[in-house]
CSV table of C-alpha atoms in Angstrom, one decimal:
chain,number,residue,atom,x,y,z
A,1,MET,CA,6.0,3.4,-28.5
A,2,ALA,CA,5.6,6.6,-26.4
A,3,ARG,CA,8.4,7.6,-24.1
A,4,TRP,CA,7.2,10.5,-22.0
A,5,GLN,CA,3.5,10.1,-21.5
A,6,PRO,CA,1.8,11.2,-18.3
A,7,GLY,CA,0.8,8.3,-15.8
A,8,ALA,CA,3.4,5.8,-16.8
A,9,ALA,CA,4.4,4.7,-13.4
A,10,GLN,CA,0.6,4.0,-12.9
A,11,ARG,CA,0.4,2.1,-16.2
A,12,LEU,CA,3.5,0.1,-15.3
A,13,VAL,CA,2.0,-0.9,-12.1
A,14,VAL,CA,-1.2,-2.0,-13.5
A,15,ALA,CA,0.6,-3.8,-16.3
A,16,ALA,CA,2.8,-5.7,-14.0
A,17,VAL,CA,0.1,-6.7,-11.6
A,18,ASP,CA,-2.2,-7.8,-14.5
A,19,LEU,CA,0.8,-9.9,-15.9
A,20,PHE,CA,1.9,-11.4,-12.7
A,21,THR,CA,-1.8,-12.5,-12.2
A,22,GLU,CA,-2.1,-13.9,-15.8
A,23,GLN,CA,1.3,-15.8,-16.2
A,24,GLY,CA,3.0,-15.6,-12.9
A,25,TYR,CA,5.8,-13.5,-11.3
A,26,ASP,CA,8.6,-15.7,-12.5
A,27,ALA,CA,7.3,-15.9,-16.0
A,28,THR,CA,6.9,-11.9,-16.5
A,29,THR,CA,9.7,-10.0,-17.8
A,30,VAL,CA,10.3,-6.2,-17.6
A,31,THR,CA,10.2,-6.1,-21.3
A,32,GLN,CA,6.7,-7.5,-21.1
A,33,ILE,CA,5.5,-5.0,-18.4
A,34,ALA,CA,6.9,-2.1,-20.3
A,35,GLU,CA,5.2,-3.3,-23.7
A,36,ARG,CA,1.7,-3.7,-21.9
A,37,ALA,CA,2.2,-0.2,-20.3
A,38,GLY,CA,3.0,1.4,-23.7
A,39,VAL,CA,6.5,2.6,-22.7
A,40,THR,CA,10.1,1.6,-23.3
A,41,ARG,CA,12.4,-0.6,-21.2
A,42,SER,CA,14.3,2.5,-20.2
A,43,THR,CA,11.2,4.2,-19.0
A,44,PHE,CA,10.5,1.2,-16.8
A,45,PHE,CA,13.9,1.6,-15.1
A,46,ARG,CA,13.3,5.2,-14.5
A,47,TYR,CA,10.5,4.3,-12.3
A,48,PHE,CA,11.7,1.0,-10.8
A,49,SER,CA,14.8,-0.8,-10.3
A,50,ASP,CA,13.5,-4.1,-11.0
A,51,LYS,CA,10.0,-5.9,-11.3
A,52,ARG,CA,9.9,-6.5,-7.5
A,53,GLU,CA,10.0,-2.9,-6.9
A,54,VAL,CA,6.6,-2.3,-8.6
A,55,LEU,CA,4.8,-4.0,-5.7
A,56,VAL,CA,6.1,-1.2,-3.4
A,57,ALA,CA,5.3,1.7,-5.8
A,58,GLY,CA,3.9,4.5,-3.6
A,59,GLN,CA,5.3,3.0,-0.2
A,60,GLU,CA,7.4,6.2,0.5
A,61,THR,CA,4.3,8.3,-0.2
A,62,LEU,CA,2.2,6.1,2.0
A,63,SER,CA,4.8,6.0,4.9
A,64,ARG,CA,5.0,9.8,4.7
A,65,LEU,CA,1.2,10.2,4.6
A,66,LEU,CA,0.7,8.0,7.5
A,67,ALA,CA,3.5,9.8,9.6
A,68,ASP,CA,2.1,13.2,8.6
A,69,GLY,CA,-1.2,12.4,9.9
A,70,ILE,CA,0.1,11.2,13.2
A,71,THR,CA,2.5,14.3,13.6
A,72,GLU,CA,-0.5,16.7,12.8
A,73,ALA,CA,-2.9,15.0,15.2
A,74,PRO,CA,-4.0,17.1,18.1
A,75,ALA,CA,-1.4,17.2,21.0
A,76,SER,CA,-4.1,15.6,23.3
A,77,ALA,CA,-4.6,12.6,21.0
A,78,GLY,CA,-3.6,9.4,22.4
A,79,PRO,CA,-1.4,6.8,20.3
A,80,LEU,CA,-4.4,5.1,18.8
A,81,GLN,CA,-6.0,8.4,18.1
A,82,ALA,CA,-3.1,9.7,16.4
A,83,VAL,CA,-2.7,6.5,14.4
A,84,ALA,CA,-6.3,6.9,13.2
A,85,ALA,CA,-5.4,10.4,12.0
A,86,GLY,CA,-2.5,9.0,10.0
A,87,LEU,CA,-5.0,6.4,8.6
A,88,GLU,CA,-7.3,9.0,7.6
A,89,ARG,CA,-4.7,11.1,5.9
A,90,ALA,CA,-3.1,8.3,4.0
A,91,SER,CA,-6.7,7.0,3.0
A,92,GLY,CA,-7.4,10.2,1.5
A,93,ALA,CA,-4.8,9.6,-1.1
A,94,MET,CA,-6.5,6.3,-2.3
A,95,GLY,CA,-8.7,6.8,-5.4
A,96,PRO,CA,-10.9,4.5,-7.6
A,97,ALA,CA,-7.7,3.2,-9.3
A,98,ASN,CA,-6.3,1.8,-6.0
A,99,ARG,CA,-9.5,0.2,-5.2
A,100,GLU,CA,-9.8,-1.5,-8.6
A,101,LEU,CA,-6.1,-2.8,-8.3
A,102,GLY,CA,-6.5,-4.2,-4.8
A,103,PRO,CA,-8.0,-7.6,-5.7
A,104,ARG,CA,-5.5,-8.2,-8.6
A,105,LEU,CA,-2.5,-7.3,-6.4
A,106,LYS,CA,-3.8,-9.4,-3.8
A,107,ALA,CA,-4.0,-12.4,-6.1
A,108,ALA,CA,-0.6,-11.6,-7.8
A,109,VAL,CA,1.1,-11.4,-4.2
A,110,ALA,CA,-0.7,-14.7,-3.2
A,111,ALA,CA,0.7,-16.5,-6.0
A,112,SER,CA,4.5,-15.6,-5.4
A,113,THR,CA,6.7,-16.2,-2.6
A,114,GLU,CA,9.0,-13.4,-3.5
A,115,LEU,CA,6.2,-11.0,-3.8
A,116,GLN,CA,4.9,-12.1,-0.4
A,117,GLU,CA,8.3,-11.4,1.1
A,118,ARG,CA,8.3,-8.0,-0.6
A,119,ASP,CA,5.0,-7.2,0.7
A,120,ALA,CA,6.1,-8.2,4.3
A,121,LEU,CA,8.9,-5.6,4.1
A,122,LYS,CA,6.5,-3.0,2.7
A,123,SER,CA,4.6,-3.6,6.0
A,124,VAL,CA,7.6,-3.4,8.3
A,125,GLY,CA,8.5,-0.1,6.4
A,126,LEU,CA,4.9,1.5,7.2
A,127,ALA,CA,5.2,0.2,10.9
A,128,ALA,CA,8.6,1.9,11.1
A,129,ALA,CA,7.3,5.2,9.7
A,130,MET,CA,4.4,5.3,12.1
A,131,THR,CA,6.6,4.1,15.1
A,132,ALA,CA,9.0,7.1,14.4
A,133,ALA,CA,6.2,9.5,14.2
A,134,LEU,CA,4.7,8.4,17.4
A,135,THR,CA,7.7,8.4,19.5
A,136,ALA,CA,8.6,12.0,18.2
A,137,ARG,CA,5.2,12.9,19.8
A,138,GLY,CA,6.7,11.4,23.1
A,139,VAL,CA,4.9,7.9,23.0
A,140,PRO,CA,7.0,5.4,24.6
A,141,GLU,CA,8.9,2.9,22.2
A,142,THR,CA,7.0,-0.3,23.2
A,143,THR,CA,3.7,1.6,23.0
A,144,ALA,CA,4.6,3.2,19.9
A,145,HIS,CA,5.5,0.0,18.1
A,146,LEU,CA,2.3,-1.7,19.2
A,147,ALA,CA,0.1,1.3,18.1
A,148,ALA,CA,2.0,1.3,14.8
A,149,GLU,CA,1.7,-2.6,14.1
A,150,MET,CA,-2.0,-2.1,14.9
A,151,GLY,CA,-2.1,0.8,12.3
A,152,VAL,CA,-0.6,-1.3,9.6
A,153,LEU,CA,-2.9,-4.3,10.3
A,154,ALA,CA,-5.9,-1.8,10.3
A,155,PHE,CA,-4.7,-0.2,7.0
A,156,LYS,CA,-4.3,-3.7,5.5
A,157,ARG,CA,-7.7,-5.0,6.9
A,158,GLY,CA,-9.5,-1.8,5.8
A,159,TYR,CA,-7.9,-2.0,2.3
A,160,ALA,CA,-9.0,-5.4,1.8
A,161,GLN,CA,-12.5,-4.7,2.8
A,162,TRP,CA,-12.7,-1.6,0.9
A,163,THR,CA,-11.5,-3.3,-2.5
A,164,GLU,CA,-13.8,-6.2,-2.0
A,165,SER,CA,-16.9,-3.9,-1.1
A,166,ASP,CA,-19.5,-2.7,-3.5
A,167,PRO,CA,-18.3,0.7,-4.7
A,168,ASP,CA,-22.1,1.8,-4.6
A,169,ASP,CA,-22.4,0.7,-0.8
A,170,GLY,CA,-22.6,4.4,0.5
A,171,THR,CA,-19.1,4.2,2.1
A,172,GLU,CA,-16.9,6.7,0.3
A,173,GLY,CA,-13.2,5.9,0.3
A,174,LEU,CA,-10.9,3.8,2.4
A,175,ALA,CA,-10.9,5.8,5.5
A,176,PRO,CA,-14.2,4.4,7.1
A,177,HIS,CA,-13.1,0.9,6.4
A,178,ALA,CA,-9.7,1.5,8.1
A,179,LEU,CA,-11.0,3.3,11.0
A,180,ALA,CA,-13.4,0.5,11.5
A,181,ALA,CA,-10.7,-2.1,11.3
A,182,LEU,CA,-8.8,0.0,13.8
A,183,GLU,CA,-11.6,0.1,16.3
A,184,ASP,CA,-12.2,-3.8,15.8
A,185,LEU,CA,-8.6,-4.3,16.7
A,186,ARG,CA,-8.8,-1.9,19.8
A,187,ALA,CA,-11.7,-3.9,21.1
A,188,ALA,CA,-9.9,-7.1,20.4
A,189,THR,CA,-7.1,-6.0,22.5
A,190,ALA,CA,-9.3,-5.4,25.4
A,191,SER,CA,-10.2,-9.1,25.3
A,192,LEU,CA,-6.7,-10.3,25.6
A,193,ASP,CA,-6.6,-10.1,29.6
């Protein structure tokens, strides 16, 4: 078994999601995940503290990308325009491997209460990062929080649409899906009165 192969973290994520889908979260062990990924248990623990953490692989990077996009949006951008810039920045980091993994990840999360709870915490973390970036731009706390929550919802809806769509549909990348979802949410808020 190779110890130091490139891409070990990604292979561990794919292996874990596949095993969670095939045999359930509770029945899957760290040893099985490591074996499926072609690495040792110690390599697994270098990347993740436990099998739950595999689900949130990349959360810190995603949070940073969303916040960076918001921070770098033009000064004249309103809160949702800044969120859109964050969505575009984060979407640019999502490639074919993310698209392929999406449906399997969704199935694994749907089958496990523990993974559903961890996924909810991931959403909270993404919203917190966007809220902080918006308040740093001078957006009032309540408005920043609402815009960030809309951003998380748009990202999740856009990601789901992207992973379920035909790769040859003419839409390249996640960004068009996430931005369309944000626009749909913006329109929906206008009908709340």
